[in-house]
Tab-separated table of C-alpha atoms in Angstrom:
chain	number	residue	atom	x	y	z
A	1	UNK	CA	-3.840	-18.881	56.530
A	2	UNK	CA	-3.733	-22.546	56.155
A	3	UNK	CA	-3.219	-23.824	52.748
A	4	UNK	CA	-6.500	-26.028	51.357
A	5	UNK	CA	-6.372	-29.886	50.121
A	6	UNK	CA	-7.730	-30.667	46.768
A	7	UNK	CA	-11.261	-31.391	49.213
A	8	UNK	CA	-11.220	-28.017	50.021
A	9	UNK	CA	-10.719	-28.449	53.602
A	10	UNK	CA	-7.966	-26.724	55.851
A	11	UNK	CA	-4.883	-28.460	55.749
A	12	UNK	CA	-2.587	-27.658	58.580
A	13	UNK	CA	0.430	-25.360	58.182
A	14	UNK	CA	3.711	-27.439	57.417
A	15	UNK	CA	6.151	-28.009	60.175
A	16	UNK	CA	9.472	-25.428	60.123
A	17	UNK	CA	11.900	-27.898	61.016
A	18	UNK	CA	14.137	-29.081	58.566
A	19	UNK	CA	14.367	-32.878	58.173
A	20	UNK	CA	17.332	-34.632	59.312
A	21	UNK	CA	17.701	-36.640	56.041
A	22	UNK	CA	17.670	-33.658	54.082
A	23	UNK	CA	20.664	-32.312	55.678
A	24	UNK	CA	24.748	-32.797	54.234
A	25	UNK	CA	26.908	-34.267	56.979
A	26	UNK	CA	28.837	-30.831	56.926
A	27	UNK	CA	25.317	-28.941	58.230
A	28	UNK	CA	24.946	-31.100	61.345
A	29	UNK	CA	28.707	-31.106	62.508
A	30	UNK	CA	28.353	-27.173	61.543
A	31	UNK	CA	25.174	-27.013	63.944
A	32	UNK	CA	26.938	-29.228	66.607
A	33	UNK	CA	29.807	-27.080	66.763
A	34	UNK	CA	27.790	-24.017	67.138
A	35	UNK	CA	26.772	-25.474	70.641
A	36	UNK	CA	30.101	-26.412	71.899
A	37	UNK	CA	29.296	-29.903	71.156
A	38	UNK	CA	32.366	-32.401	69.861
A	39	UNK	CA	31.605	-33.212	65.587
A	40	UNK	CA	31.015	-37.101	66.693
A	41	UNK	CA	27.693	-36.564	67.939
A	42	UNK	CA	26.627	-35.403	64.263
A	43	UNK	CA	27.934	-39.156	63.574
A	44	UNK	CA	26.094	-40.168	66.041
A	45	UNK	CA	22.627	-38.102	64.504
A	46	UNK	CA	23.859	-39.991	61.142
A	47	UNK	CA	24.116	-43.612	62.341
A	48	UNK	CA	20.829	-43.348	63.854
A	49	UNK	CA	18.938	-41.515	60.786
A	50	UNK	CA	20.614	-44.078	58.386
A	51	UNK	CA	21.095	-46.963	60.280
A	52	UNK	CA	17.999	-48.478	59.506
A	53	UNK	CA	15.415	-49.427	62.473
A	54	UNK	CA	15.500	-46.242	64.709
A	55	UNK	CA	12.109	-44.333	63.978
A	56	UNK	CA	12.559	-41.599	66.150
A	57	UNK	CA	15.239	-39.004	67.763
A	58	UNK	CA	14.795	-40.581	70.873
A	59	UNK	CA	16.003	-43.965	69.776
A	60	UNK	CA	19.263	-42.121	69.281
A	61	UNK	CA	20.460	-43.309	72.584
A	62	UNK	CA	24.548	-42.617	71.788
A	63	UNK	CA	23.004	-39.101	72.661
A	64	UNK	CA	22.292	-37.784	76.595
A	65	UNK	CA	18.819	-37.398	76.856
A	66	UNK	CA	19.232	-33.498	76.968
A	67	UNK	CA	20.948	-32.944	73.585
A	68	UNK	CA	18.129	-35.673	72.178
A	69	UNK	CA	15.843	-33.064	73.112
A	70	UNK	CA	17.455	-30.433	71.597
A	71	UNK	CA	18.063	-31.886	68.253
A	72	UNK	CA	14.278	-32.933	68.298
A	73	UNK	CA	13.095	-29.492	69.113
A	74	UNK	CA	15.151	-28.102	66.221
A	75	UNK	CA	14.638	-31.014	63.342
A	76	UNK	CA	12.332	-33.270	62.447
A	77	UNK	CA	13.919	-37.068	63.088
A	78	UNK	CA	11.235	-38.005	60.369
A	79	UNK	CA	9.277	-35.868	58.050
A	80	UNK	CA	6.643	-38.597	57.355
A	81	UNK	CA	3.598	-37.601	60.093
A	82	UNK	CA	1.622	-41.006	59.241
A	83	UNK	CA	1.553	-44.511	56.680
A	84	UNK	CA	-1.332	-46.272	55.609
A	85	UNK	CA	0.067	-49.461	54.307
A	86	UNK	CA	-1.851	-52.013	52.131
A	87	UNK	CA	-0.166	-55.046	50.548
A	88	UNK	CA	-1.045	-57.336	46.998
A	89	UNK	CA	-0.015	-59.951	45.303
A	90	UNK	CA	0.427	-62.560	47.723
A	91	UNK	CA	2.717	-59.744	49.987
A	92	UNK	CA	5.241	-59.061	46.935
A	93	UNK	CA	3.929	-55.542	46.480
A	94	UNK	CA	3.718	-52.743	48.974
A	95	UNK	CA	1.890	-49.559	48.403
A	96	UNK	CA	2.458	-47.055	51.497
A	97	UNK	CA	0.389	-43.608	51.241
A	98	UNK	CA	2.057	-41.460	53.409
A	99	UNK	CA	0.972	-38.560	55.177
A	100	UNK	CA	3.086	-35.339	55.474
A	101	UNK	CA	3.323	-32.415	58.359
A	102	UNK	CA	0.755	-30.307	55.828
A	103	UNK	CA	-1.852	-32.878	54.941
A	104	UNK	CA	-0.330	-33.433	51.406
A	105	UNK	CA	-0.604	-37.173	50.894
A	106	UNK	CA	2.079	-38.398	48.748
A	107	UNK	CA	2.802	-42.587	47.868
A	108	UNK	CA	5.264	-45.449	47.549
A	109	UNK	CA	5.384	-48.695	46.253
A	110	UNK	CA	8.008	-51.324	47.521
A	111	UNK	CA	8.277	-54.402	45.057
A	112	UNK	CA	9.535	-57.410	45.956
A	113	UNK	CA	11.302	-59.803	43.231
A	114	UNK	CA	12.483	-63.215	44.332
A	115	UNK	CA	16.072	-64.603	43.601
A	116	UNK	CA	15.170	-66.758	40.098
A	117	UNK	CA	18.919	-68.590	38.594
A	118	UNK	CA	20.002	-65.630	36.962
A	119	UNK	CA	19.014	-62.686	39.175
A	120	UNK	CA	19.604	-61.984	43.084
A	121	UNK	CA	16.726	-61.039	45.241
A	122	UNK	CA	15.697	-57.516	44.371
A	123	UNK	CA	13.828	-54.952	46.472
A	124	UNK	CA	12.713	-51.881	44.328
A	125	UNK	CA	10.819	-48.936	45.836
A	126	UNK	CA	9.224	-46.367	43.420
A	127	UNK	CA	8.882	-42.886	45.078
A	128	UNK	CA	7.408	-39.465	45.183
A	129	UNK	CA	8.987	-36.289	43.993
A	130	UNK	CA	5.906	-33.637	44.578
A	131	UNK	CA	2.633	-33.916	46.024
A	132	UNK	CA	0.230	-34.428	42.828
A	133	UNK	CA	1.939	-33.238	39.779
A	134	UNK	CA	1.553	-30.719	37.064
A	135	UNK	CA	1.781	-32.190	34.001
A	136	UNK	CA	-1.481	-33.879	33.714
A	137	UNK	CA	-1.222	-36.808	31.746
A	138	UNK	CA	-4.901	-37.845	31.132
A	139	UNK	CA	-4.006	-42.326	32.080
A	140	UNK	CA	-2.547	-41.269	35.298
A	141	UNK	CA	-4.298	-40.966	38.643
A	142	UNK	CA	-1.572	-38.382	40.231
A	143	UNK	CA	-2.899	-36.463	37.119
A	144	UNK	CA	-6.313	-36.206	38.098
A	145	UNK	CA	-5.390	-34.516	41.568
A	146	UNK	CA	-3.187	-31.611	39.987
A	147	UNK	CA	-0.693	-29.947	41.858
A	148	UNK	CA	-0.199	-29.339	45.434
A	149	UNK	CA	3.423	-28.519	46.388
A	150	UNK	CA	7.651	-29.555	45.805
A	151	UNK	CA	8.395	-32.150	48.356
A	152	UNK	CA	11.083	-31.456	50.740
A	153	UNK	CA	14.317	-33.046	49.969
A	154	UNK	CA	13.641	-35.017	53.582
A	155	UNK	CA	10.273	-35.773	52.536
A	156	UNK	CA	11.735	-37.553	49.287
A	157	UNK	CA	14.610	-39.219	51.260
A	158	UNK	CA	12.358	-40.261	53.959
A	159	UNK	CA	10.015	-42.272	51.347
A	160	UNK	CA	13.246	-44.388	51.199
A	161	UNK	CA	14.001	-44.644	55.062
A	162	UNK	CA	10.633	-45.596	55.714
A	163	UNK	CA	10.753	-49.073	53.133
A	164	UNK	CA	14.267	-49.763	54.760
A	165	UNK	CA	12.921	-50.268	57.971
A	166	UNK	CA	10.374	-52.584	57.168
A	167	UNK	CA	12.931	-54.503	55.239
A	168	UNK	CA	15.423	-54.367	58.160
A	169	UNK	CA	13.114	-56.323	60.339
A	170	UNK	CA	13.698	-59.666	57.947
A	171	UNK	CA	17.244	-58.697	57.455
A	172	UNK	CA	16.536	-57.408	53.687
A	173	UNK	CA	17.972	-54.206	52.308
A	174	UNK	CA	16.414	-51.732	49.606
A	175	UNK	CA	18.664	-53.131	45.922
A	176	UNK	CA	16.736	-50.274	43.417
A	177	UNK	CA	15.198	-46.776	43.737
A	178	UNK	CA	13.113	-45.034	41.133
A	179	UNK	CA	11.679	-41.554	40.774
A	180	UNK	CA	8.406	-42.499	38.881
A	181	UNK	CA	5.812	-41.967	41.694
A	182	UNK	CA	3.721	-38.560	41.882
A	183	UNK	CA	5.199	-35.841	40.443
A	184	UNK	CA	7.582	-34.806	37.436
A	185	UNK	CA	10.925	-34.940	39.034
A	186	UNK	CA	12.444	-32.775	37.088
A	187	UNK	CA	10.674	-30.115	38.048
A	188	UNK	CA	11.836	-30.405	41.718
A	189	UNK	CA	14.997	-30.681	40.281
A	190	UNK	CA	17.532	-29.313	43.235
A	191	UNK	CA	15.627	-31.277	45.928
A	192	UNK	CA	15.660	-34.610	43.470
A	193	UNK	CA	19.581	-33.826	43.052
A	194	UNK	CA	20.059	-33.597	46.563
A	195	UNK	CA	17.798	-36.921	47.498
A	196	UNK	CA	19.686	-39.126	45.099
A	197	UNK	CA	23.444	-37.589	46.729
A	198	UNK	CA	22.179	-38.829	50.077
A	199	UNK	CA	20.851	-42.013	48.732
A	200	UNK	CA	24.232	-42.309	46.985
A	201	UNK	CA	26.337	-41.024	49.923
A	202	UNK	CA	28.046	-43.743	51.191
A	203	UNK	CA	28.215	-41.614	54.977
A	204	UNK	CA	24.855	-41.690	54.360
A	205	UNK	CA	21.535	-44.623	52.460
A	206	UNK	CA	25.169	-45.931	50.413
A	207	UNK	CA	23.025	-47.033	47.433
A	208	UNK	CA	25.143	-47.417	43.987
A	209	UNK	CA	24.276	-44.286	41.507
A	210	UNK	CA	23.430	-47.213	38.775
A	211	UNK	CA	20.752	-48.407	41.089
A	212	UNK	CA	18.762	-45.214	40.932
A	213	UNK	CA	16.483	-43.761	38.322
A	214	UNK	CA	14.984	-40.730	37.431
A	215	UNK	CA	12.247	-40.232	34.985
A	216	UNK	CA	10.960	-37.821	33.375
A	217	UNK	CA	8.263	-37.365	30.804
A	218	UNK	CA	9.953	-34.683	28.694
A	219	UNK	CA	11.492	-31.523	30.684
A	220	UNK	CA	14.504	-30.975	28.192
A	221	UNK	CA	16.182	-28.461	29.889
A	222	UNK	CA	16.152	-30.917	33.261
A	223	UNK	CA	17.361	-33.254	30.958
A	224	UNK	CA	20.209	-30.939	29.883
A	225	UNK	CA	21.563	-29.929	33.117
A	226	UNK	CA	21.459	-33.828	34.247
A	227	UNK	CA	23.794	-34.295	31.259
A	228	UNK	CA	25.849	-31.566	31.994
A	229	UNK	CA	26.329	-32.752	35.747
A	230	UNK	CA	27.287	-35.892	34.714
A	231	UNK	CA	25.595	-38.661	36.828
A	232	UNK	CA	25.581	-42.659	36.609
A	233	UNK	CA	22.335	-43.100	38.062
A	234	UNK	CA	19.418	-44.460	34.929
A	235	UNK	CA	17.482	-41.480	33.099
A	236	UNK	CA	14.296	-43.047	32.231
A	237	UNK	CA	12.071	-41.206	29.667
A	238	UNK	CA	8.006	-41.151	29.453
A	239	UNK	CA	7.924	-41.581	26.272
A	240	UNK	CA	4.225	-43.476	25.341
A	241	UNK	CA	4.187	-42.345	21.997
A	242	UNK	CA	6.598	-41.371	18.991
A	243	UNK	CA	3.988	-39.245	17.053
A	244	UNK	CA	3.433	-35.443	18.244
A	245	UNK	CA	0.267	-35.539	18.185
A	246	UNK	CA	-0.798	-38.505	19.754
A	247	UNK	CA	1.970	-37.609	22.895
A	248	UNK	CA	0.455	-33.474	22.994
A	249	UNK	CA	-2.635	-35.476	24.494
A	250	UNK	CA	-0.722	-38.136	26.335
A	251	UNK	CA	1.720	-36.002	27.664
A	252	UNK	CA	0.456	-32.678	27.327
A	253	UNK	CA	4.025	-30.797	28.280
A	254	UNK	CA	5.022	-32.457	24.385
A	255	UNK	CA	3.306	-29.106	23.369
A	256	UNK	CA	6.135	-27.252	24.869
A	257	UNK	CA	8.887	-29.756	24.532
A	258	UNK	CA	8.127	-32.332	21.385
A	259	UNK	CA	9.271	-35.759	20.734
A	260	UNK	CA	12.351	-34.481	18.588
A	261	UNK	CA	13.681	-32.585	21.391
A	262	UNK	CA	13.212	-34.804	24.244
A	263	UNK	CA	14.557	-37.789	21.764
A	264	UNK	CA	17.876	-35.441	21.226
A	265	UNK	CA	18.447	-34.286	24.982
A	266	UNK	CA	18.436	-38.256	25.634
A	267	UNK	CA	20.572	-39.299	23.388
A	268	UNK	CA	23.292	-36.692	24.511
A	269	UNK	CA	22.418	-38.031	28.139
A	270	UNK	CA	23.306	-41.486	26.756
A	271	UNK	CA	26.228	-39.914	24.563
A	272	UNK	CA	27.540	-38.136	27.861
A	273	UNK	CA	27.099	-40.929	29.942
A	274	UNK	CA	27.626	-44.227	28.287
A	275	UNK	CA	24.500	-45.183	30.454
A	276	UNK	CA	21.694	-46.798	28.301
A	277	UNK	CA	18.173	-44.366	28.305
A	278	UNK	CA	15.224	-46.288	29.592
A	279	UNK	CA	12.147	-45.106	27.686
A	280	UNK	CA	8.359	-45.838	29.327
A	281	UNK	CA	5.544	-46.919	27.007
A	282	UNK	CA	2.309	-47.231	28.849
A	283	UNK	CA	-0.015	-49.174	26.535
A	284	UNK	CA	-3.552	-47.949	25.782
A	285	UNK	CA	-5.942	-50.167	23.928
A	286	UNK	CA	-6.784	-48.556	20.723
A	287	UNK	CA	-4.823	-45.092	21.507
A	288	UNK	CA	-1.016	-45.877	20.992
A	289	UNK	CA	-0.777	-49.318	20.313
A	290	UNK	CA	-1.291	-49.646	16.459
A	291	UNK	CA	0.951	-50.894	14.257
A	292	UNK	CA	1.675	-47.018	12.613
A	293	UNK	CA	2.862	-46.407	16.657
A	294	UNK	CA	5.072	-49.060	16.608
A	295	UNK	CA	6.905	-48.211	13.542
A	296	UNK	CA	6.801	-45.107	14.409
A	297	UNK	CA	8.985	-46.080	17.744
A	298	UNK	CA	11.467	-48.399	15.904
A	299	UNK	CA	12.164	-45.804	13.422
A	300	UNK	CA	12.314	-42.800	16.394
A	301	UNK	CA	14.662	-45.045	18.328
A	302	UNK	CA	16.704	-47.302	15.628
A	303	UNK	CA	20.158	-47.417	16.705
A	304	UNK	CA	20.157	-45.745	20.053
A	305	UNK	CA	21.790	-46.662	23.243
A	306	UNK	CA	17.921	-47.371	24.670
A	307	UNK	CA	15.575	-49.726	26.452
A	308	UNK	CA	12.063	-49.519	25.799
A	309	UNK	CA	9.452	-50.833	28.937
A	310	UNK	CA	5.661	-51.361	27.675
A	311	UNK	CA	3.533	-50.976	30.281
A	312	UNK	CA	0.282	-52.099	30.147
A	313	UNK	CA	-2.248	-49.264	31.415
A	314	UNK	CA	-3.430	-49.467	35.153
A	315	UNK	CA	-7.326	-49.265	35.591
A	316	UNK	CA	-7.121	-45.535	35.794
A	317	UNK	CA	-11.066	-43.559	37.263
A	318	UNK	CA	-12.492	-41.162	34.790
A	319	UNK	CA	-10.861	-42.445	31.976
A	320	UNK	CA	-12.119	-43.521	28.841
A	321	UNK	CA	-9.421	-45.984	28.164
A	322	UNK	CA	-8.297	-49.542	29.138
A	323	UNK	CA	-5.220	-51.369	28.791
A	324	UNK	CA	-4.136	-52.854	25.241
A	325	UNK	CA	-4.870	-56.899	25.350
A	326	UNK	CA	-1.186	-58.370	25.786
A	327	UNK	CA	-1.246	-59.933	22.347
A	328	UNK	CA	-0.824	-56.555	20.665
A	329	UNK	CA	1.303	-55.522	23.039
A	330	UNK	CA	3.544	-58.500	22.314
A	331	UNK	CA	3.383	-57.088	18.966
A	332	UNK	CA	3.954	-54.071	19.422
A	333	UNK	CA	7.090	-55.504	21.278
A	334	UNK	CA	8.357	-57.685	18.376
A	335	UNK	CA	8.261	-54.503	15.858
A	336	UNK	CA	10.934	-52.641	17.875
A	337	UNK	CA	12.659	-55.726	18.662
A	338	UNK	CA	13.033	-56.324	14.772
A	339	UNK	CA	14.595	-52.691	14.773
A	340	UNK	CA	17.262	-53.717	16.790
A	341	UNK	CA	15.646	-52.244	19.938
A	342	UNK	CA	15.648	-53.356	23.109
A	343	UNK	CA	12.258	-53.747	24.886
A	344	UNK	CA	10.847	-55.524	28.269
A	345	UNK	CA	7.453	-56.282	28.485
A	346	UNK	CA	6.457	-55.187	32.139
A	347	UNK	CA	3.811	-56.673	33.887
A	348	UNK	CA	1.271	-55.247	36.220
A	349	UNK	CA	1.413	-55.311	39.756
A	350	UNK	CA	-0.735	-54.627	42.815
A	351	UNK	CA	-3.998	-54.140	40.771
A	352	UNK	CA	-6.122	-54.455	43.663
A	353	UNK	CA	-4.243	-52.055	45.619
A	354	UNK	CA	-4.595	-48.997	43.614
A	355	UNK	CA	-0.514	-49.353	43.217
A	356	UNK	CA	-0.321	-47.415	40.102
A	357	UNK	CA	0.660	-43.507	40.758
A	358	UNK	CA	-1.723	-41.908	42.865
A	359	UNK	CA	-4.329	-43.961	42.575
A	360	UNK	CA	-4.929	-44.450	46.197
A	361	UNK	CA	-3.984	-40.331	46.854
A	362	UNK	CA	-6.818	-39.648	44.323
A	363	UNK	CA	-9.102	-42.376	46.449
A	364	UNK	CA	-8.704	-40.090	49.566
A	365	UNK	CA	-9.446	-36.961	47.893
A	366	UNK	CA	-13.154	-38.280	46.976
A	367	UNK	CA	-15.010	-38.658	43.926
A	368	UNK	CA	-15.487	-35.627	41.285
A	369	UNK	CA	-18.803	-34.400	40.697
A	370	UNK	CA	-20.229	-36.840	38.007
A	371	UNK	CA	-21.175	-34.075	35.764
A	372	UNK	CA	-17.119	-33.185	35.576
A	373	UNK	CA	-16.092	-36.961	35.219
A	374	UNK	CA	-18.303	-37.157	31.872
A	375	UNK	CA	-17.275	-33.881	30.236
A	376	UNK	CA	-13.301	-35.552	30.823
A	377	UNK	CA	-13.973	-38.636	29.181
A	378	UNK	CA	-15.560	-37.030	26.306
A	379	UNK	CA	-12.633	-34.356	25.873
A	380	UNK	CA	-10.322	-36.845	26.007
A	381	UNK	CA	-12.370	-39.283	23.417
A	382	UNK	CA	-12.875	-36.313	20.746
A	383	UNK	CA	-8.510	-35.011	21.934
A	384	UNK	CA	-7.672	-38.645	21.261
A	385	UNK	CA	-9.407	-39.170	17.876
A	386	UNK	CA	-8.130	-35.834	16.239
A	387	UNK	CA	-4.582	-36.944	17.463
A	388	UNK	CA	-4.959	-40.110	15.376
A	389	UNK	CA	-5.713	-37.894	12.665
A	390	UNK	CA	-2.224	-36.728	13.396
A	391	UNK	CA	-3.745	-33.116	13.777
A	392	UNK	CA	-1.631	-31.375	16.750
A	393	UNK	CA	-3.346	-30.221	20.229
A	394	UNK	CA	-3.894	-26.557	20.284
A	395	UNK	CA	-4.965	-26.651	24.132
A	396	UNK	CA	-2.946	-24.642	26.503
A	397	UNK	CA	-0.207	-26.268	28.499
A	398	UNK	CA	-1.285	-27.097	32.299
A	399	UNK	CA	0.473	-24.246	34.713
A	400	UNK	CA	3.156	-24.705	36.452
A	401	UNK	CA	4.599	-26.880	33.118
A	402	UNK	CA	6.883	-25.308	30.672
A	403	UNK	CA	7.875	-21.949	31.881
């Protein structure tokens, strides 16, 4: 039976074949060989998945037209079915809501940053790591759409491919890669680990390890085994508050994980690593911008090998909140500063996109009933005021978080 989208309506059944992208360089030579064929022609499957403009197995033209065939019947040259693109900020942002085999809609963003006299030209794409996500954080959009399903390791990697052809057309290349689309990547750990080796691979995307970052907004023992493994690319941490109480409604997995522990598994990441923990503060007017958060920060983070980003909160539907005004944000910023505390003040972009995390998913999946919209804004008005209390949530963790 085929599975449902979050409308309710029939999606179709997901396509069998792996992807291409999601396969080690060993597994094609391996599946060449099987058919008599020499191991060059999985070199010359490679060159055309990561070279850059081909879009389809049939571009591969290194290959005879019959073995093009054959690969395509067995894998899929590109897991990506269909892109809706939509651009902002006079073409410098790039949101891309992609459509997979299934239905499952996931999104991109592609940021442009031109060269200024201390930086080179920078292209950054943020990516997906599941369709919707589990953790339900009540300020983000992917939130609202709960879960639907891993992504493939192709369907990650192919995020990536996708923004590299568009910049291959003006001669750009892809500079940064970030895990901090839909989903909680690290739990689709395996497929996340295996994405960032091929984006790292320099047979394969070649991107440096120190221009990728993961985030996560608390799964300790993700955090763990990334420490354990070892890797240069950036841990980033969403943090958005340093009080328990405040984060079990912000980040409702805190209830299984708190601040204390996700604060620890960090620093041994940075201990481990020597590579400096980014930590994620979006900024909600009123909620966790007060002066008692912010010295609550600089003394949760005082003399740690950290970076702190405020973000100021996207226009987020069925929310109750807005973004903090940028002059207490600023403050905010100069109390951690004075702690010794590194912190960027990031601004907003693609507003009139919908280029926040799954805001333009969540379009496409329609409008909740009104009724439901109004009993979530008051829940999370009465959650919100009993966590500035300091009182701790006793609500249930979402499933699929914390097992």
């Amino acid at each position: 039976m085929a599975p449902e989208s979050a409308t309710g309506i029939a999606r179709p059944e997901r396509d069998p074949r792996p992807g291409l992208s999601g396969l080690e360089p060993g597994d094609l030579e391996a599946w060449f060989a099987e058919r008599g064929q020499p191991t060059y022609r999985a070199r010359q499957v490679g060159d055309a998945v990561w070279g850059g403009r081909a879009a389809a197995t049939g571009e591969a033209r290194t290959l005879p037209a019959a073995l093009r065939a054959e690969v395509d019947a067995a894998f899929r040259f590109d897991t990506v079915a269909d892109t809706e693109l939509q651009t902002a900020d006079g073409g410098l942002t790039e949101k891309a809501l992609h459509r997979l085999s299934d239905g499952a809609l996931v999104e991109s963003v592609l940021m442009h940053y031109p060269a200024r006299s201390s930086q080179r030209e920078r292209h950054t794409l943020c990516i997906s790591s599941q369709a919707g996500c589990a953790v339900g954080c009540p300020f983000c959009a992917t939130g609202e759409l709960g879960f639907t399903r891993d992504l493939e390791t192709a369907e990650i990697v192919d995020q990536v491919r996708h923004a590299a052809r568009r910049l291959a057309v003006d001669g750009r290349r892809l500079t940064n890669v970030v895990f901090m689309g839909m989903g909680e990547p690290l739990l689709n750990l395996d497929r996340v680990l295996a994405a960032v080796d091929a984006l790292n691979d320099a047979r394969r995307f070649g991107l440096g390890a120190r221009h990728i970052t993961v985030s996560t907004s608390g799964v300790v023992p993700g955090m763990k085994r990334l420490t354990e493994l070892g890797p240069q690319f950036t841990l980033a941490v969403s943090l958005h508050a340093a009080r328990d109480a405040l984060r079990d409604v912000l980040v409702p997995l805190n209830r299984r994980w708190p601040i204390a522990e996700v604060v620890g598994a960090a620093r041994d990441h940075a201990k481990a690593t020597g590579r400096r923990v980014s930590y994620e503060v979006t900024m909600i007017g009123g909620v966790n911008d007060t002066e008692v958060d912010a010295r609550a920060m600089a003394d949760l983070l005082r003399g740690d090998h950290a970076h702190v980003n405020l973000i100021p909160m996207n226009p987020v539907a069925h929310t109750p909140w807005t973004a903090s005004p940028m002059d207490v944000i600023e403050r905010f910023e100069a109390t951690l500063r004075e702690a010794g505390i590194a912190t960027t003040v990031r601004r907003n972009r693609g507003q009139e996109i919908g280029a926040a995390c799954g805001q333009l998913a969540a379009q496409r999946a329609g409008e909740p009933p009104a009724a439901a919209v109004a009993r979530r804004r008051e829940r999370l008005i009465v959650e919100s005021a009993t966590a500035l209390r300091g009182e701790r949530s006793h609500e249930p963790l979402p499933a699929g978080v914390g097992e």
